[in-house]
PDB file of C-alpha atoms and ligand atoms in Angstrom:
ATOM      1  CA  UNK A1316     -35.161  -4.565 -30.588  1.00 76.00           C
ATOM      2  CA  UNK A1317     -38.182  -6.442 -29.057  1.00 88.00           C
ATOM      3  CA  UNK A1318     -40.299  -4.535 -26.912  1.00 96.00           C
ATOM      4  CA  UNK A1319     -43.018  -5.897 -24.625  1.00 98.00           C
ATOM      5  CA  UNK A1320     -46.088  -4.494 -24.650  1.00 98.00           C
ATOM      6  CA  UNK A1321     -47.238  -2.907 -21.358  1.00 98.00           C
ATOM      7  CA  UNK A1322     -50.151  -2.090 -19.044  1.00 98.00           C
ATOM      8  CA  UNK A1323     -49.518   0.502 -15.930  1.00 98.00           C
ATOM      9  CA  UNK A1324     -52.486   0.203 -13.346  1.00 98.00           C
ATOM     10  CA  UNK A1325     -52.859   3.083 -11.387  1.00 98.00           C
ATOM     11  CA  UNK A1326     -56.002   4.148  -8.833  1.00 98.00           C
ATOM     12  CA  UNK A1327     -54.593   7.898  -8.396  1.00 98.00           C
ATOM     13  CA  UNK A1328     -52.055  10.747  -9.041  1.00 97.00           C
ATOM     14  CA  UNK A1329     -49.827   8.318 -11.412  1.00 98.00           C
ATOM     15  CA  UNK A1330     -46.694  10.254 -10.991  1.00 98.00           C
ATOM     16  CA  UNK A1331     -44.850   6.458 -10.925  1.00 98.00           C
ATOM     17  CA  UNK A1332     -47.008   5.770 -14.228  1.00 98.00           C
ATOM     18  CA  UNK A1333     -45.519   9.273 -15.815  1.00 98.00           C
ATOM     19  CA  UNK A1334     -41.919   8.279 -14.881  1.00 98.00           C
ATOM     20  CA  UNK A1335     -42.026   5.089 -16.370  1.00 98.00           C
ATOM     21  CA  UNK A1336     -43.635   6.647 -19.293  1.00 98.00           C
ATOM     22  CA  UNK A1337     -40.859   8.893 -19.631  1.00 98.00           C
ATOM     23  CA  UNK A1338     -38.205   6.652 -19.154  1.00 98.00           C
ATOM     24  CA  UNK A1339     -40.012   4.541 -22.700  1.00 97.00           C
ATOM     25  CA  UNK A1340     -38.921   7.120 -24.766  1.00 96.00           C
ATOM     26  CA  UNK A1341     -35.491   6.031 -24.737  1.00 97.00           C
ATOM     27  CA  UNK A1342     -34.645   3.817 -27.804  1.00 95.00           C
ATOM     28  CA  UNK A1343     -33.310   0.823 -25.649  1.00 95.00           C
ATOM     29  CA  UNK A1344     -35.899   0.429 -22.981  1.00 97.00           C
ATOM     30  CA  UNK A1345     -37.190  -3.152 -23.224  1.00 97.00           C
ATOM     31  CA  UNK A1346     -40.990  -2.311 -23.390  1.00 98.00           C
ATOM     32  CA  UNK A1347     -43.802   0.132 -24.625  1.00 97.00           C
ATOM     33  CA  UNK A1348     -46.701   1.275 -22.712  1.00 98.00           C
ATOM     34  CA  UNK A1349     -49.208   0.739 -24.965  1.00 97.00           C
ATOM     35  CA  UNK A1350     -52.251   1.513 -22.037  1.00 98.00           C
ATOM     36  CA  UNK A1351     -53.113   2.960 -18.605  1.00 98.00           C
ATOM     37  CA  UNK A1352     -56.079   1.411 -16.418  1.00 98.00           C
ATOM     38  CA  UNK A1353     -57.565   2.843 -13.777  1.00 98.00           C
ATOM     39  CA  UNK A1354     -60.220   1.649 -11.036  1.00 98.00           C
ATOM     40  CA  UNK A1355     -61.121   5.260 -10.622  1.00 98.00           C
ATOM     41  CA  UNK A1356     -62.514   7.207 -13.422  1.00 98.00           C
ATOM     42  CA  UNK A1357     -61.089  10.085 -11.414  1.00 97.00           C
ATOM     43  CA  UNK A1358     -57.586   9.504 -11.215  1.00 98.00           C
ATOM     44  CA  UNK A1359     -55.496  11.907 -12.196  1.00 97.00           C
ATOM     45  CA  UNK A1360     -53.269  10.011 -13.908  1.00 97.00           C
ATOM     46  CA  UNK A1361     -55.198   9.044 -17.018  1.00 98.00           C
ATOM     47  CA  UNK A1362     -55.302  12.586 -18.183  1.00 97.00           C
ATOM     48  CA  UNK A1363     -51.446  12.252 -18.061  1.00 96.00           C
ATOM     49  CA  UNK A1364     -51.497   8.991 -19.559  1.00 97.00           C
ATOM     50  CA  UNK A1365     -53.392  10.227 -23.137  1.00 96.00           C
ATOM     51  CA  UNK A1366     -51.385  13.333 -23.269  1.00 95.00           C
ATOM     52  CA  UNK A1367     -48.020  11.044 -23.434  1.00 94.00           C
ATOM     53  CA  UNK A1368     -49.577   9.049 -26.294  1.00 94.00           C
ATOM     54  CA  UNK A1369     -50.976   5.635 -24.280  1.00 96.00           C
ATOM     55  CA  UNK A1370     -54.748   4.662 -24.461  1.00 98.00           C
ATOM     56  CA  UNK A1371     -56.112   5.715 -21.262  1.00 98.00           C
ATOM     57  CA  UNK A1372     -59.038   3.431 -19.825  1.00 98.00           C
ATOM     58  CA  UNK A1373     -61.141   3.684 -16.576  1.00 98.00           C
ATOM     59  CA  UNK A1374     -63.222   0.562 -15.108  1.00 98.00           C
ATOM     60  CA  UNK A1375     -64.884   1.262 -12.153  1.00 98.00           C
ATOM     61  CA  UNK A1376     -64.661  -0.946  -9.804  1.00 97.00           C
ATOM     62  CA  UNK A1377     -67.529   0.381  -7.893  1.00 96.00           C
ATOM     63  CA  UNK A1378     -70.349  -0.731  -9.359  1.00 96.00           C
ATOM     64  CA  UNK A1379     -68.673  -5.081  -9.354  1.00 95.00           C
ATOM     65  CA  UNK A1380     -69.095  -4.422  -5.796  1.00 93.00           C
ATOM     66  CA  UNK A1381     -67.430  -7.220  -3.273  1.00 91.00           C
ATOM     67  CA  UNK A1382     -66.890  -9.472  -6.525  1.00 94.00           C
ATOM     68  CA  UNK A1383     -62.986  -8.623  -7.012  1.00 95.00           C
ATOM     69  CA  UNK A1384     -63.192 -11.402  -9.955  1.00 97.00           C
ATOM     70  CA  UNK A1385     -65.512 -10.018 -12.077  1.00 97.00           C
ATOM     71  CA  UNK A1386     -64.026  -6.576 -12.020  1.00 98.00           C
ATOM     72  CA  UNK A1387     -60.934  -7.919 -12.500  1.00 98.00           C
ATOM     73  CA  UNK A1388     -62.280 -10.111 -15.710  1.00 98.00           C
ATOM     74  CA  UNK A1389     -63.224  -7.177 -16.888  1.00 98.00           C
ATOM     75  CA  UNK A1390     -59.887  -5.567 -16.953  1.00 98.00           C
ATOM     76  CA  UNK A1391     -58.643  -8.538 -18.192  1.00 98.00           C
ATOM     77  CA  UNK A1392     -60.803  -8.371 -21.289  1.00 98.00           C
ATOM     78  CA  UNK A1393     -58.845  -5.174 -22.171  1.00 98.00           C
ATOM     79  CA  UNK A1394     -55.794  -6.256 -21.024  1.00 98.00           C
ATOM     80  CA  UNK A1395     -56.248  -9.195 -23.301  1.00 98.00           C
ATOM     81  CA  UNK A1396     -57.763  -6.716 -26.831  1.00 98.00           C
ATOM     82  CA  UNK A1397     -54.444  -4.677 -26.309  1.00 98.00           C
ATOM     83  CA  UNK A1398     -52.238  -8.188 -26.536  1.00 98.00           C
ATOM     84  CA  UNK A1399     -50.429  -7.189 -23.010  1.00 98.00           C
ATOM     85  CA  UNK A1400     -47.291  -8.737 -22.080  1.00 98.00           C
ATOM     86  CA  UNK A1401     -46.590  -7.273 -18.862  1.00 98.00           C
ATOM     87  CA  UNK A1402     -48.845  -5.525 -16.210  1.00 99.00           C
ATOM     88  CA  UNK A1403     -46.991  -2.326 -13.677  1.00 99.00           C
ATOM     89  CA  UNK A1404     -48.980  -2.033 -10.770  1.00 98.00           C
ATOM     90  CA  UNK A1405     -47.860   1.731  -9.902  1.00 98.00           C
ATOM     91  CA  UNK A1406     -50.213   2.947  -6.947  1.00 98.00           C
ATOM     92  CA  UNK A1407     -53.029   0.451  -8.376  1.00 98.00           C
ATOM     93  CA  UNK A1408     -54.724   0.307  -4.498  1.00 96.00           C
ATOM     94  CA  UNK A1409     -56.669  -2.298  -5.089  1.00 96.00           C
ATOM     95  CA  UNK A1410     -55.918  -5.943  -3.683  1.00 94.00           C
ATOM     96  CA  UNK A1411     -55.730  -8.668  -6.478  1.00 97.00           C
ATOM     97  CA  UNK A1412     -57.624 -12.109  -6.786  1.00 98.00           C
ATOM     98  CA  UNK A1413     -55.402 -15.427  -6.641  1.00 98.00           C
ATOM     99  CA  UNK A1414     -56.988 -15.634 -10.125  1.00 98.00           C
ATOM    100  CA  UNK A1415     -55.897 -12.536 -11.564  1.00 98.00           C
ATOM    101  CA  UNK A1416     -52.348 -12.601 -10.083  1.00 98.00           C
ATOM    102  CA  UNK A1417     -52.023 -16.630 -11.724  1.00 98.00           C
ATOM    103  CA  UNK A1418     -53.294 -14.802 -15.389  1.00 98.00           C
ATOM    104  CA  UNK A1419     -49.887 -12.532 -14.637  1.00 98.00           C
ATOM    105  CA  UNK A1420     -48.471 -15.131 -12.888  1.00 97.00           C
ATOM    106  CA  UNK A1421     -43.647 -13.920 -13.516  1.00 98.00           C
ATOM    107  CA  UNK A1422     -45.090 -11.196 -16.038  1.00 98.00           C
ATOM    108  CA  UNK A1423     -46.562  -8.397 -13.100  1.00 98.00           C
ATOM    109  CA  UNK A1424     -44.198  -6.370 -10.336  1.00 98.00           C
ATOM    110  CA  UNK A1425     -45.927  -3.634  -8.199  1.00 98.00           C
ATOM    111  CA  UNK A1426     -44.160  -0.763  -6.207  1.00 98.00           C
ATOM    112  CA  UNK A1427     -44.391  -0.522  -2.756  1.00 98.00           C
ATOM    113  CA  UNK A1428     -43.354   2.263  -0.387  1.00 98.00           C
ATOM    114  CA  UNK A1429     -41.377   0.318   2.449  1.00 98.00           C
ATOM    115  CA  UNK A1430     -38.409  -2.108   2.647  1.00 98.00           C
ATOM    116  CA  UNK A1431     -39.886  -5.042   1.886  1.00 98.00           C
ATOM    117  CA  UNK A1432     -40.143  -7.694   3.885  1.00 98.00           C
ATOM    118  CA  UNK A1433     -40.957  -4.778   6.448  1.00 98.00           C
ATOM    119  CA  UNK A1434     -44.695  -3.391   6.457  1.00 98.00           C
ATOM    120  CA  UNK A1435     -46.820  -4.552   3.870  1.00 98.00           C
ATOM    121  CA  UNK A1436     -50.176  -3.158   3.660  1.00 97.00           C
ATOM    122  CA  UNK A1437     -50.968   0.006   4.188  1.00 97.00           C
ATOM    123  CA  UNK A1438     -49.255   3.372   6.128  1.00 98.00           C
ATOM    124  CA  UNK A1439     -45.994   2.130   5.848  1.00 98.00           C
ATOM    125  CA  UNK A1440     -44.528   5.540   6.667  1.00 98.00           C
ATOM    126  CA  UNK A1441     -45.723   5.582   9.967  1.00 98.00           C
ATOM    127  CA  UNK A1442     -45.285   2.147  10.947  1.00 98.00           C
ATOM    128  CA  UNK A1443     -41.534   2.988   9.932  1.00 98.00           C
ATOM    129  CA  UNK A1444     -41.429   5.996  12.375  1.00 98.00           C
ATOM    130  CA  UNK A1445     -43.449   4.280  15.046  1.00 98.00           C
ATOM    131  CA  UNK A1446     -40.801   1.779  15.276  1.00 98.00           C
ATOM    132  CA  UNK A1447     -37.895   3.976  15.281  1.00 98.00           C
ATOM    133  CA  UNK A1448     -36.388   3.293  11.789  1.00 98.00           C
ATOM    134  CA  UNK A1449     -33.103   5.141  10.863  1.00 98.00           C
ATOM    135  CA  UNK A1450     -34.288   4.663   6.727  1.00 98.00           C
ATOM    136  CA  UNK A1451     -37.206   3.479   4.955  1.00 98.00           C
ATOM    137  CA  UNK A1452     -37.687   3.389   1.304  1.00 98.00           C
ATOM    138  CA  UNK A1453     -39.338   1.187  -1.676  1.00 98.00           C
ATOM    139  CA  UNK A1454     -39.006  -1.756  -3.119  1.00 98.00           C
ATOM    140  CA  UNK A1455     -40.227  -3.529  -6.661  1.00 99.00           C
ATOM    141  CA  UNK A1456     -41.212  -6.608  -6.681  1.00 98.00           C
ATOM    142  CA  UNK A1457     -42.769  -9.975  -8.168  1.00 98.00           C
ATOM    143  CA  UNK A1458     -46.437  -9.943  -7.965  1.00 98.00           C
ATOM    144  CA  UNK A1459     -47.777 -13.248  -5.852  1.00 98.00           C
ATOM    145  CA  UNK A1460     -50.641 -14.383  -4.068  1.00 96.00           C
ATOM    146  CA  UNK A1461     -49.442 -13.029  -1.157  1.00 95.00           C
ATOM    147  CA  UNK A1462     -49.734  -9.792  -0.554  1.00 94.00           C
ATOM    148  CA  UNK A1463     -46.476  -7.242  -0.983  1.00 96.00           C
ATOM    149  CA  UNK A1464     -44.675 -11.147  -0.521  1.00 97.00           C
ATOM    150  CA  UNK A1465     -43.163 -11.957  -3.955  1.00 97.00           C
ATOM    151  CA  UNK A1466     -39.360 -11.493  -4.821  1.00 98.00           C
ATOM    152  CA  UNK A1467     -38.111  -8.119  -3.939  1.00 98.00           C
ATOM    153  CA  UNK A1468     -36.405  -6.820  -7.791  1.00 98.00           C
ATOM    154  CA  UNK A1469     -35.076  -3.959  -6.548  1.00 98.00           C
ATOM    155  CA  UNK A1470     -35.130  -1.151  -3.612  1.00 98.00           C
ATOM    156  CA  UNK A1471     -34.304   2.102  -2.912  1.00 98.00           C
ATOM    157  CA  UNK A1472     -33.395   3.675   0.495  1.00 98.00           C
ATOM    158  CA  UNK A1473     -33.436   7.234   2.274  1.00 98.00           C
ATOM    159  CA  UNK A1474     -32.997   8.153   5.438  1.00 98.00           C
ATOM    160  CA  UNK A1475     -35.768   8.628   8.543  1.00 98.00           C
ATOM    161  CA  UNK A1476     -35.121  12.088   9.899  1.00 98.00           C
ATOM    162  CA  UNK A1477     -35.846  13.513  13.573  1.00 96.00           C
ATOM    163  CA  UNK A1478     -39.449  14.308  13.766  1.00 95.00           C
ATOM    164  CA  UNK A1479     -40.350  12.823  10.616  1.00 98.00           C
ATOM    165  CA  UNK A1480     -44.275  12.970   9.763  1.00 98.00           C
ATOM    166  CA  UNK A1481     -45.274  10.029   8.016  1.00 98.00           C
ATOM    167  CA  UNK A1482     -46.428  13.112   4.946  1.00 98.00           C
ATOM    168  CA  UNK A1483     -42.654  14.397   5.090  1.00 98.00           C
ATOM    169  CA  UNK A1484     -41.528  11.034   4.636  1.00 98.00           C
ATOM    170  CA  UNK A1485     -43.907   9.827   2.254  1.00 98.00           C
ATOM    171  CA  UNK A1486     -42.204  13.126   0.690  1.00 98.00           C
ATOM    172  CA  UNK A1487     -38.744  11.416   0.159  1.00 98.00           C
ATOM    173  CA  UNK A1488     -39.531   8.756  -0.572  1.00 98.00           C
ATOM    174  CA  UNK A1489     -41.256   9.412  -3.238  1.00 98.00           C
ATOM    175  CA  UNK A1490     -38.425  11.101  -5.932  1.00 98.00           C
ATOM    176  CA  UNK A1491     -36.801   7.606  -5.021  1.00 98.00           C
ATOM    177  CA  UNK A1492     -39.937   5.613  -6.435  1.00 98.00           C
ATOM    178  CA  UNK A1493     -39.392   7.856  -9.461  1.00 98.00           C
ATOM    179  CA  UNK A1494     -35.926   6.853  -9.831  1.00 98.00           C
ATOM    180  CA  UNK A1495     -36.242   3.266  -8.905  1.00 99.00           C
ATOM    181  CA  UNK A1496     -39.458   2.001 -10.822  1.00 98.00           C
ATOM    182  CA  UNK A1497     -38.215   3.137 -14.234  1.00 98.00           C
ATOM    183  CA  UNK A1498     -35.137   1.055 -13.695  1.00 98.00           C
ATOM    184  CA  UNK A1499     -36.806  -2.096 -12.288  1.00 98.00           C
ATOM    185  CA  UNK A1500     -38.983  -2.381 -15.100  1.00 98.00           C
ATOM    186  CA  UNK A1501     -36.693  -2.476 -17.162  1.00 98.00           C
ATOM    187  CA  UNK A1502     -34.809  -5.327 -15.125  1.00 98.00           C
ATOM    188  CA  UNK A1503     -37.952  -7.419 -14.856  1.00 98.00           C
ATOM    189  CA  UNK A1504     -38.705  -6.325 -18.860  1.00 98.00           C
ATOM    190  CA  UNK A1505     -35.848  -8.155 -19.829  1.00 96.00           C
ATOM    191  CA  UNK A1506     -35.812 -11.002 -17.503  1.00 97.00           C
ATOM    192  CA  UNK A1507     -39.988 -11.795 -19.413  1.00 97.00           C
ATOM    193  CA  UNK A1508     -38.283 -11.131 -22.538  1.00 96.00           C
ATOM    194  CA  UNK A1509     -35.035 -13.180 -21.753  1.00 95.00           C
ATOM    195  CA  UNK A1510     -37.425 -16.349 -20.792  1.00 92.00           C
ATOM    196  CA  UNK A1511     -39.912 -16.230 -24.059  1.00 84.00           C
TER     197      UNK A1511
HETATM  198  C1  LIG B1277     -46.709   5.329  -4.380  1.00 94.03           C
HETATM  199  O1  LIG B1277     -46.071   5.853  -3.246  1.00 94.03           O
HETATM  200  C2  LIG B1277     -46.686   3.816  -4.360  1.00 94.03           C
HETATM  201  O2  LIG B1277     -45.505   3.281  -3.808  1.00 94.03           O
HETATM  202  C3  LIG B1277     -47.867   3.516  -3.482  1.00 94.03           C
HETATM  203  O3  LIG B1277     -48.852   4.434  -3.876  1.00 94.03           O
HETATM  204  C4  LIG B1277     -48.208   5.633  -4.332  1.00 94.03           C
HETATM  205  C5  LIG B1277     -48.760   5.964  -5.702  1.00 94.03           C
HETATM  206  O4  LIG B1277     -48.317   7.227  -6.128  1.00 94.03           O
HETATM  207  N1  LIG B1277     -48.318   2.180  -3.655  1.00 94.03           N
HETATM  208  C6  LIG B1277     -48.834   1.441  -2.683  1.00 94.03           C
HETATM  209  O5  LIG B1277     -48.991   1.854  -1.547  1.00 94.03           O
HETATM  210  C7  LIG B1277     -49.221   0.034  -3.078  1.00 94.03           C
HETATM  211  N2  LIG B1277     -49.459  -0.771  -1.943  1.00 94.03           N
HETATM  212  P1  LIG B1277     -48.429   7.654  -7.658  1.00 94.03           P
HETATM  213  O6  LIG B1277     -49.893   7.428  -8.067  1.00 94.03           O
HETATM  214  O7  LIG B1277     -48.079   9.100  -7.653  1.00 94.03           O
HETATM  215  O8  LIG B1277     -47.485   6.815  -8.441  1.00 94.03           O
END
């Protein structure tokens, strides 16, 4: 079976990186992670990333400064030395250059933690409470220009609860992510693999 080979970009905890990485053991699953990125030599993710048998990388993006294209020609650089075929954004919080996304351009899906088309951007949790939601959840999609705009793969709901914090939300929601990235990727996996 042909498997793609994959990048996961991450900027923290990586707990959607670990899933998917789990979920590439099986012996059907349309794609390998062959490396982990981060923007943050910090994040605790890569550490999680080398002990499941990916290379783990860190380019910070600090020292590009405002120039998002640079730092993002540098990742592509590595992107490019490990021949990537598809790029997981999972909690990768850093917003993406019209150039970078065209280099990616049907081959890149991010998670997000709201029902997309509702709240992109940031605290989605809250904005969810704040306007009196009865669920929330996450959604995978197509990484475009816009931001959080491209075609919604798949999504995953729960419900809002009374006196939900945004942190006891954020707290559901999250075993969904787990559940629901592992199975998107491997929806948009073979749709890449179905086109080449
Ligand atoms: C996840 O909740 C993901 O949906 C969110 O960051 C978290 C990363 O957690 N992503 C975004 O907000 C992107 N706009 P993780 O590092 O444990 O996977």
């Amino acid at each position: 079976m042909t498997r793609l080979r994959a990048a996961i970009l991450i900027s923290g905890r990586g707990t959607n990186m670990s899933a998917i990485l789990e979920a590439a053991q099986q012996s059907d699953y349309p794609l390998t992670p062959v490396l982990v990125l981060s923007n943050r030599p910090d994040a605790a993710g890569l550490v999680h990333a080398e002990k499941a048998g990916a290379a783990a990388i860190a380019i910070d993006h600090k020292p590009f400064g405002k120039d998002r294209e640079v730092f993002e020609r540098a990742m592509q650089t590595v992107l490019t030395e490990y021949k990537i075929e598809m790029v997981i954004l999972a909690g990768f919080m850093r917003i993406l250059t019209p150039w970078f996304v065209r280099q990616w351009e049907g081959r890149m899906i991010n998670i997000h933690p709201s029902l997309l088309p509702k709240y992109p951007g940031l605290h989605t949790h809250q904005r969810a409470i704040d306007a009196g939601d009865s669920e929330a959840g996450c959604s995978v999609h197509w990484v475009t220009e816009g931001v959080d705009e491209g075609d919604v793969i798949a999504q995953a709901r729960v419900p809002v609860l009374p006196d939900d914090t945004a942190e006891a939300l954020a707290e559901r929601v999250l075993p969904a992510e787990h559940k629901l990235y592992p199975h998107a990727v491997k929806l948009a996996a073979s749709q890449i693999l179905a086109r080449s």
